[in-house]
Amino acid sequence: MRRGAGIVALIWGINILVLAALLGAVVFYINQQPAQAAFPAPVATQPAQAIFTSEPTLRPLPTVPQLAATPVDRAPATSTPLALTSGRRATIIGLSVSGRPLEVYTFGQGEKKRMIVAGIHGGYEWNTIALADELITHLDGHPDIIPSDVTIYILRNLNPDGEARGHTREGRANGRNVDLNRNFPINWQVDWPRDGCWKDPITGGDSPGSEPETQALMRFIETHPIDALISYHSAALGVFPGGTPWDDDSKRLAQALSDVSNYPYPPVDTGCLYTGTLADFGVAMGAASVDMELSNHRDTDFEINLRVLGVFLNWQR
């Protein structure tokens, strides 16, 4: 009996211990609930973690414009693109001393590359820029006049800083008082005898090809196989072949253009020594090249130069 009573007491003791453990677990659980509310389980933090993904770093801020894939085709704020029917835009091949764009319009897709450059003397020869704009607009509206084997490039204004300075003799030089048509590296001189030449204090630059406008055009010609080039000027002296002595192909081109324009060839000889000219550089790069002077500083001679354009597009070396 005494042994049975001991067993019963042991069983009750175990039951009491189990009950106490259960009560302790309940109390512990109740005490833990506020702590869990103050510190949410990790799963509750998932929405906040989304801000650390890489996605936001790929979005530009609203005030920061995205760069274009080909920024050279987007004119800077100082550019005023021509309103062409086709929507055609210029290629920007460089910037002037003051950051103005140098704009080239391209027409045709042929293997023969022709180029017209205007505005090398800026505002003093502003009518060459106006003529270039008229020719660009005409070609845009009449692409059928371009032979299938020809591409023509028109650089409408090589000296926008001079043009912005005004349509006077003060507009002849670029932003560093350099005559761009004396800055090319063929027969270059920093200065030259002024007999029969422009006498204002203007230079050929610090060194051959020192100016950003010259450099941009040189790069373009070096990377495009130009086979014939017209550099427009004003006024009245005629058509000057490039080369020293004059290049044979350039003389033939000068004669062909003179025949339809009545601009004098041979040109008027004032006794001026021409150094560092675009036409001489063009010849050195393999292009038949001419400097061609309009009849005055006011008119574009558009009808005359439509005939010139037709001959130029179809001229054969």
Short mmCIF file of C-alpha atoms in Angstrom, two decimals:
data_model
loop_
_atom_site.label_atom_id
_atom_site.label_comp_id
_atom_site.label_asym_id
_atom_site.label_seq_id
_atom_site.Cartn_x
_atom_site.Cartn_y
_atom_site.Cartn_z
CA MET A 1 0.00 0.00 0.00
CA ARG A 2 2.79 2.30 0.91
CA ARG A 3 4.47 1.56 -2.43
CA GLY A 4 1.22 2.27 -4.40
CA ALA A 5 0.71 5.56 -2.57
CA GLY A 6 4.23 6.64 -3.61
CA ILE A 7 3.51 5.92 -7.24
CA VAL A 8 0.29 7.94 -7.13
CA ALA A 9 2.13 10.88 -5.56
CA LEU A 10 4.79 10.73 -8.27
CA ILE A 11 2.16 10.79 -11.02
CA TRP A 12 0.44 13.80 -9.45
CA GLY A 13 3.79 15.56 -9.16
CA ILE A 14 4.48 15.02 -12.84
CA ASN A 15 1.01 16.32 -13.78
CA ILE A 16 1.55 19.41 -11.66
CA LEU A 17 4.91 20.06 -13.35
CA VAL A 18 3.37 19.66 -16.84
CA LEU A 19 0.52 22.02 -15.93
CA ALA A 20 2.98 24.58 -14.58
CA ALA A 21 5.00 24.35 -17.78
CA LEU A 22 1.88 24.91 -19.88
CA LEU A 23 0.85 27.91 -17.78
CA GLY A 24 4.37 29.34 -18.10
CA ALA A 25 4.27 28.95 -21.89
CA VAL A 26 0.93 30.78 -22.05
CA VAL A 27 2.26 33.64 -19.92
CA PHE A 28 5.44 33.85 -22.04
CA TYR A 29 3.40 33.97 -25.26
CA ILE A 30 1.18 36.77 -23.91
CA ASN A 31 4.21 38.77 -22.80
CA GLN A 32 5.82 38.45 -26.25
CA GLN A 33 2.93 39.99 -28.24
CA PRO A 34 3.82 43.73 -27.68
CA ALA A 35 7.42 43.14 -28.63
CA GLN A 36 6.39 41.54 -31.93
CA ALA A 37 4.12 44.49 -32.71
CA ALA A 38 6.99 46.97 -32.18
CA PHE A 39 9.42 45.02 -34.43
CA PRO A 40 7.59 43.54 -37.41
CA ALA A 41 8.77 40.30 -38.84
CA PRO A 42 11.12 40.67 -41.91
CA VAL A 43 8.35 39.83 -44.33
CA ALA A 44 6.60 43.07 -43.39
CA THR A 45 9.64 45.12 -44.53
CA GLN A 46 9.64 43.87 -48.14
CA PRO A 47 7.87 46.91 -49.69
CA ALA A 48 10.43 49.26 -48.14
CA GLN A 49 13.32 47.18 -49.50
CA ALA A 50 12.11 47.83 -53.08
CA ILE A 51 13.69 51.30 -53.06
CA PHE A 52 17.15 49.70 -53.01
CA THR A 53 16.79 47.96 -56.36
CA SER A 54 18.89 49.18 -59.31
CA GLU A 55 15.89 50.44 -61.29
CA PRO A 56 15.78 54.06 -60.02
CA THR A 57 19.41 54.65 -60.98
CA LEU A 58 18.42 54.15 -64.63
CA ARG A 59 15.91 57.00 -64.65
CA PRO A 60 17.22 60.54 -65.24
CA LEU A 61 16.02 63.25 -62.92
CA PRO A 62 13.18 65.31 -64.41
CA THR A 63 15.40 68.41 -64.69
CA VAL A 64 18.27 66.61 -66.46
CA PRO A 65 17.74 66.03 -70.22
CA GLN A 66 18.88 62.73 -71.67
CA LEU A 67 21.68 62.90 -74.21
CA ALA A 68 20.70 62.07 -77.78
CA ALA A 69 22.23 58.96 -79.33
CA THR A 70 23.69 61.15 -82.09
CA PRO A 71 24.05 64.62 -80.55
CA VAL A 72 25.87 65.89 -83.67
CA ASP A 73 22.52 65.98 -85.46
CA ARG A 74 20.84 68.11 -82.77
CA ALA A 75 21.46 71.81 -83.37
CA PRO A 76 22.56 73.85 -80.34
CA ALA A 77 20.30 76.58 -79.03
CA THR A 78 22.04 79.18 -81.19
CA SER A 79 21.14 77.34 -84.39
CA THR A 80 18.08 78.21 -86.46
CA PRO A 81 17.45 75.20 -88.73
CA LEU A 82 15.99 75.87 -92.15
CA ALA A 83 12.30 75.05 -92.45
CA LEU A 84 12.60 72.47 -95.21
CA THR A 85 9.58 70.69 -96.66
CA SER A 86 11.19 67.30 -96.22
CA GLY A 87 12.04 67.93 -92.58
CA ARG A 88 15.69 67.41 -93.45
CA ARG A 89 18.14 68.58 -90.78
CA ALA A 90 21.75 69.62 -90.93
CA THR A 91 24.68 67.66 -89.61
CA ILE A 92 26.73 69.73 -87.17
CA ILE A 93 30.38 69.12 -88.06
CA GLY A 94 31.88 71.45 -85.46
CA LEU A 95 31.54 74.72 -83.58
CA SER A 96 32.91 78.20 -84.09
CA VAL A 97 35.15 80.03 -81.63
CA SER A 98 32.00 81.27 -79.84
CA GLY A 99 30.26 77.90 -79.98
CA ARG A 100 27.98 78.48 -82.96
CA PRO A 101 27.22 75.40 -85.09
CA LEU A 102 28.78 74.67 -88.47
CA GLU A 103 25.93 73.08 -90.44
CA VAL A 104 26.24 70.79 -93.45
CA TYR A 105 23.21 69.70 -95.50
CA THR A 106 23.55 66.51 -97.54
CA PHE A 107 21.69 65.60 -100.74
CA GLY A 108 22.02 62.48 -102.89
CA GLN A 109 23.72 59.16 -102.29
CA GLY A 110 26.18 58.82 -105.15
CA GLU A 111 29.86 57.95 -105.05
CA LYS A 112 30.93 61.31 -106.52
CA LYS A 113 31.17 63.81 -103.69
CA ARG A 114 30.66 67.51 -104.42
CA MET A 115 30.82 70.33 -101.84
CA ILE A 116 29.75 73.97 -101.63
CA VAL A 117 31.09 76.17 -98.81
CA ALA A 118 29.58 79.59 -98.07
CA GLY A 119 30.12 82.29 -95.48
CA ILE A 120 33.88 81.87 -95.08
CA HIS A 121 34.05 85.66 -94.66
CA GLY A 122 30.98 85.80 -92.43
CA GLY A 123 28.84 88.91 -92.38
CA TYR A 124 30.95 90.82 -94.87
CA GLU A 125 29.91 88.26 -97.51
CA TRP A 126 26.52 87.47 -95.98
CA ASN A 127 24.92 87.10 -99.42
CA THR A 128 26.87 83.86 -99.94
CA ILE A 129 25.11 82.46 -96.85
CA ALA A 130 21.75 83.60 -98.21
CA LEU A 131 22.59 81.93 -101.53
CA ALA A 132 23.52 78.68 -99.76
CA ASP A 133 20.14 78.70 -97.99
CA GLU A 134 18.37 79.22 -101.33
CA LEU A 135 20.30 76.34 -102.92
CA ILE A 136 19.58 74.07 -99.94
CA THR A 137 15.86 74.86 -100.14
CA HIS A 138 15.85 74.29 -103.91
CA LEU A 139 17.61 70.93 -103.67
CA ASP A 140 15.28 69.84 -100.88
CA GLY A 141 12.29 70.55 -103.11
CA HIS A 142 13.87 69.19 -106.31
CA PRO A 143 15.97 66.15 -105.37
CA ASP A 144 15.47 64.76 -108.89
CA ILE A 145 18.04 67.21 -110.30
CA ILE A 146 20.83 65.39 -108.45
CA PRO A 147 22.43 62.68 -110.64
CA SER A 148 22.21 59.20 -109.16
CA ASP A 149 25.99 58.96 -108.91
CA VAL A 150 26.42 62.26 -107.01
CA THR A 151 26.27 63.36 -103.37
CA ILE A 152 26.44 67.08 -102.67
CA TYR A 153 27.26 68.68 -99.32
CA ILE A 154 26.47 72.34 -98.59
CA LEU A 155 28.13 74.03 -95.61
CA ARG A 156 25.89 77.05 -95.34
CA ASN A 157 28.07 79.25 -93.09
CA LEU A 158 31.68 78.53 -92.15
CA ASN A 159 32.02 81.76 -90.15
CA PRO A 160 28.87 82.25 -88.04
CA ASP A 161 30.71 84.44 -85.51
CA GLY A 162 31.62 86.92 -88.23
CA GLU A 163 28.08 86.84 -89.58
CA ALA A 164 26.69 87.51 -86.09
CA ARG A 165 29.02 90.51 -85.74
CA GLY A 166 27.25 92.28 -88.59
CA HIS A 167 26.95 92.62 -92.35
CA THR A 168 29.89 95.00 -92.59
CA ARG A 169 33.64 94.69 -93.06
CA GLU A 170 33.90 94.02 -89.29
CA GLY A 171 32.12 90.72 -89.96
CA ARG A 172 34.88 89.36 -92.20
CA ALA A 173 37.09 87.67 -89.56
CA ASN A 174 36.18 84.91 -87.15
CA GLY A 175 35.96 85.32 -83.36
CA ARG A 176 39.75 85.58 -83.05
CA ASN A 177 40.23 88.12 -85.87
CA VAL A 178 41.50 85.43 -88.26
CA ASP A 179 40.72 85.38 -91.98
CA LEU A 180 39.55 81.77 -92.33
CA ASN A 181 40.41 81.76 -96.03
CA ARG A 182 44.05 82.32 -95.05
CA ASN A 183 44.16 79.72 -92.28
CA PHE A 184 44.38 76.49 -94.29
CA PRO A 185 47.74 74.71 -94.20
CA ILE A 186 48.64 75.03 -97.90
CA ASN A 187 50.92 78.01 -98.65
CA TRP A 188 50.04 79.38 -95.20
CA GLN A 189 51.49 82.64 -93.85
CA VAL A 190 50.64 84.44 -90.64
CA ASP A 191 50.79 87.69 -92.65
CA TRP A 192 51.23 88.60 -96.31
CA PRO A 193 52.04 91.61 -98.51
CA ARG A 194 48.98 93.86 -98.52
CA ASP A 195 49.45 95.25 -102.02
CA GLY A 196 46.22 94.58 -103.91
CA CYS A 197 44.82 92.74 -100.85
CA TRP A 198 42.51 93.37 -97.93
CA LYS A 199 44.29 95.97 -95.78
CA ASP A 200 42.43 95.74 -92.46
CA PRO A 201 44.43 94.35 -89.49
CA ILE A 202 43.58 90.67 -89.83
CA THR A 203 45.83 87.60 -89.72
CA GLY A 204 46.15 84.07 -91.04
CA GLY A 205 46.02 82.67 -87.50
CA ASP A 206 48.66 81.61 -85.00
CA SER A 207 49.52 78.55 -87.07
CA PRO A 208 48.22 76.61 -90.11
CA GLY A 209 44.73 75.29 -89.38
CA SER A 210 44.66 76.93 -85.95
CA GLU A 211 40.96 77.87 -85.98
CA PRO A 212 38.12 75.54 -84.91
CA GLU A 213 36.11 76.40 -88.02
CA THR A 214 39.04 75.52 -90.29
CA GLN A 215 39.75 72.34 -88.35
CA ALA A 216 36.14 71.16 -88.60
CA LEU A 217 36.03 71.65 -92.37
CA MET A 218 39.44 70.03 -92.84
CA ARG A 219 38.28 66.97 -90.88
CA PHE A 220 35.14 66.76 -92.99
CA ILE A 221 37.06 66.93 -96.28
CA GLU A 222 39.66 64.46 -95.04
CA THR A 223 36.95 61.93 -94.16
CA HIS A 224 34.84 62.44 -97.30
CA PRO A 225 36.39 61.91 -100.76
CA ILE A 226 35.35 65.29 -102.19
CA ASP A 227 36.12 65.42 -105.92
CA ALA A 228 34.93 68.98 -106.67
CA LEU A 229 34.45 72.03 -104.45
CA ILE A 230 33.10 75.58 -104.75
CA SER A 231 34.02 78.17 -102.12
CA TYR A 232 31.59 81.09 -102.55
CA HIS A 233 32.73 84.70 -102.01
CA SER A 234 31.70 88.23 -102.94
CA ALA A 235 32.28 90.28 -104.85
CA ALA A 236 32.97 90.73 -108.55
CA LEU A 237 36.48 89.38 -109.12
CA GLY A 238 35.52 86.18 -110.93
CA VAL A 239 36.35 82.48 -110.58
CA PHE A 240 39.73 81.49 -109.09
CA PRO A 241 41.04 77.94 -109.61
CA GLY A 242 42.82 76.34 -106.67
CA GLY A 243 46.43 75.20 -106.69
CA THR A 244 49.80 76.92 -107.07
CA PRO A 245 50.17 77.03 -110.00
CA TRP A 246 46.51 76.58 -110.85
CA ASP A 247 45.44 72.94 -110.98
CA ASP A 248 44.36 71.72 -114.45
CA ASP A 249 41.06 70.15 -113.32
CA SER A 250 40.29 73.26 -111.28
CA LYS A 251 40.88 75.43 -114.35
CA ARG A 252 38.45 73.29 -116.38
CA LEU A 253 35.86 73.57 -113.62
CA ALA A 254 36.38 77.34 -113.39
CA GLN A 255 35.87 77.71 -117.13
CA ALA A 256 32.71 75.57 -117.10
CA LEU A 257 31.19 77.62 -114.26
CA SER A 258 32.20 80.90 -115.87
CA ASP A 259 30.54 79.87 -119.14
CA VAL A 260 27.09 79.67 -117.52
CA SER A 261 27.46 82.52 -115.02
CA ASN A 262 29.48 85.20 -116.80
CA TYR A 263 31.60 85.50 -113.65
CA PRO A 264 35.02 86.33 -115.13
CA TYR A 265 37.52 83.61 -115.89
CA PRO A 266 40.39 84.22 -115.81
CA PRO A 267 39.57 86.31 -112.74
CA VAL A 268 40.50 89.93 -112.14
CA ASP A 269 44.15 90.13 -111.05
CA THR A 270 44.61 92.76 -108.33
CA GLY A 271 48.17 91.69 -107.56
CA CYS A 272 47.17 90.11 -104.24
CA LEU A 273 49.12 87.09 -102.98
CA TYR A 274 46.56 84.52 -101.79
CA THR A 275 47.83 82.28 -98.97
CA GLY A 276 46.26 79.47 -96.97
CA THR A 277 43.06 79.31 -99.04
CA LEU A 278 40.33 76.68 -98.94
CA ALA A 279 40.62 76.14 -102.71
CA ASP A 280 44.33 75.34 -102.40
CA PHE A 281 43.58 72.92 -99.56
CA GLY A 282 40.84 71.30 -101.64
CA VAL A 283 43.27 70.69 -104.51
CA ALA A 284 45.81 69.22 -102.08
CA MET A 285 43.09 66.80 -100.93
CA GLY A 286 42.31 65.73 -104.51
CA ALA A 287 39.31 67.95 -105.29
CA ALA A 288 38.98 70.24 -108.29
CA SER A 289 38.39 73.48 -106.40
CA VAL A 290 37.45 77.09 -107.12
CA ASP A 291 36.83 80.34 -105.25
CA MET A 292 33.81 81.90 -106.98
CA GLU A 293 32.78 85.54 -106.44
CA LEU A 294 29.19 86.77 -106.63
CA SER A 295 28.59 89.99 -108.55
CA ASN A 296 28.18 92.24 -105.47
CA HIS A 297 27.76 92.19 -101.66
CA ARG A 298 23.94 92.42 -101.78
CA ASP A 299 22.46 89.92 -104.23
CA THR A 300 22.57 86.13 -104.27
CA ASP A 301 22.42 85.88 -108.08
CA PHE A 302 20.12 82.92 -107.48
CA GLU A 303 19.05 82.31 -111.08
CA ILE A 304 22.66 82.48 -112.24
CA ASN A 305 23.74 80.07 -109.54
CA LEU A 306 20.99 77.60 -110.37
CA ARG A 307 22.77 77.24 -113.70
CA VAL A 308 26.08 76.97 -111.86
CA LEU A 309 24.58 74.25 -109.65
CA GLY A 310 23.41 72.26 -112.66
CA VAL A 311 26.87 72.35 -114.25
CA PHE A 312 28.56 71.55 -110.94
CA LEU A 313 26.36 68.51 -110.28
CA ASN A 314 26.97 67.09 -113.75
CA TRP A 315 30.61 68.12 -114.25
CA GLN A 316 32.96 65.30 -115.24
CA ARG A 317 36.63 65.20 -114.33
#
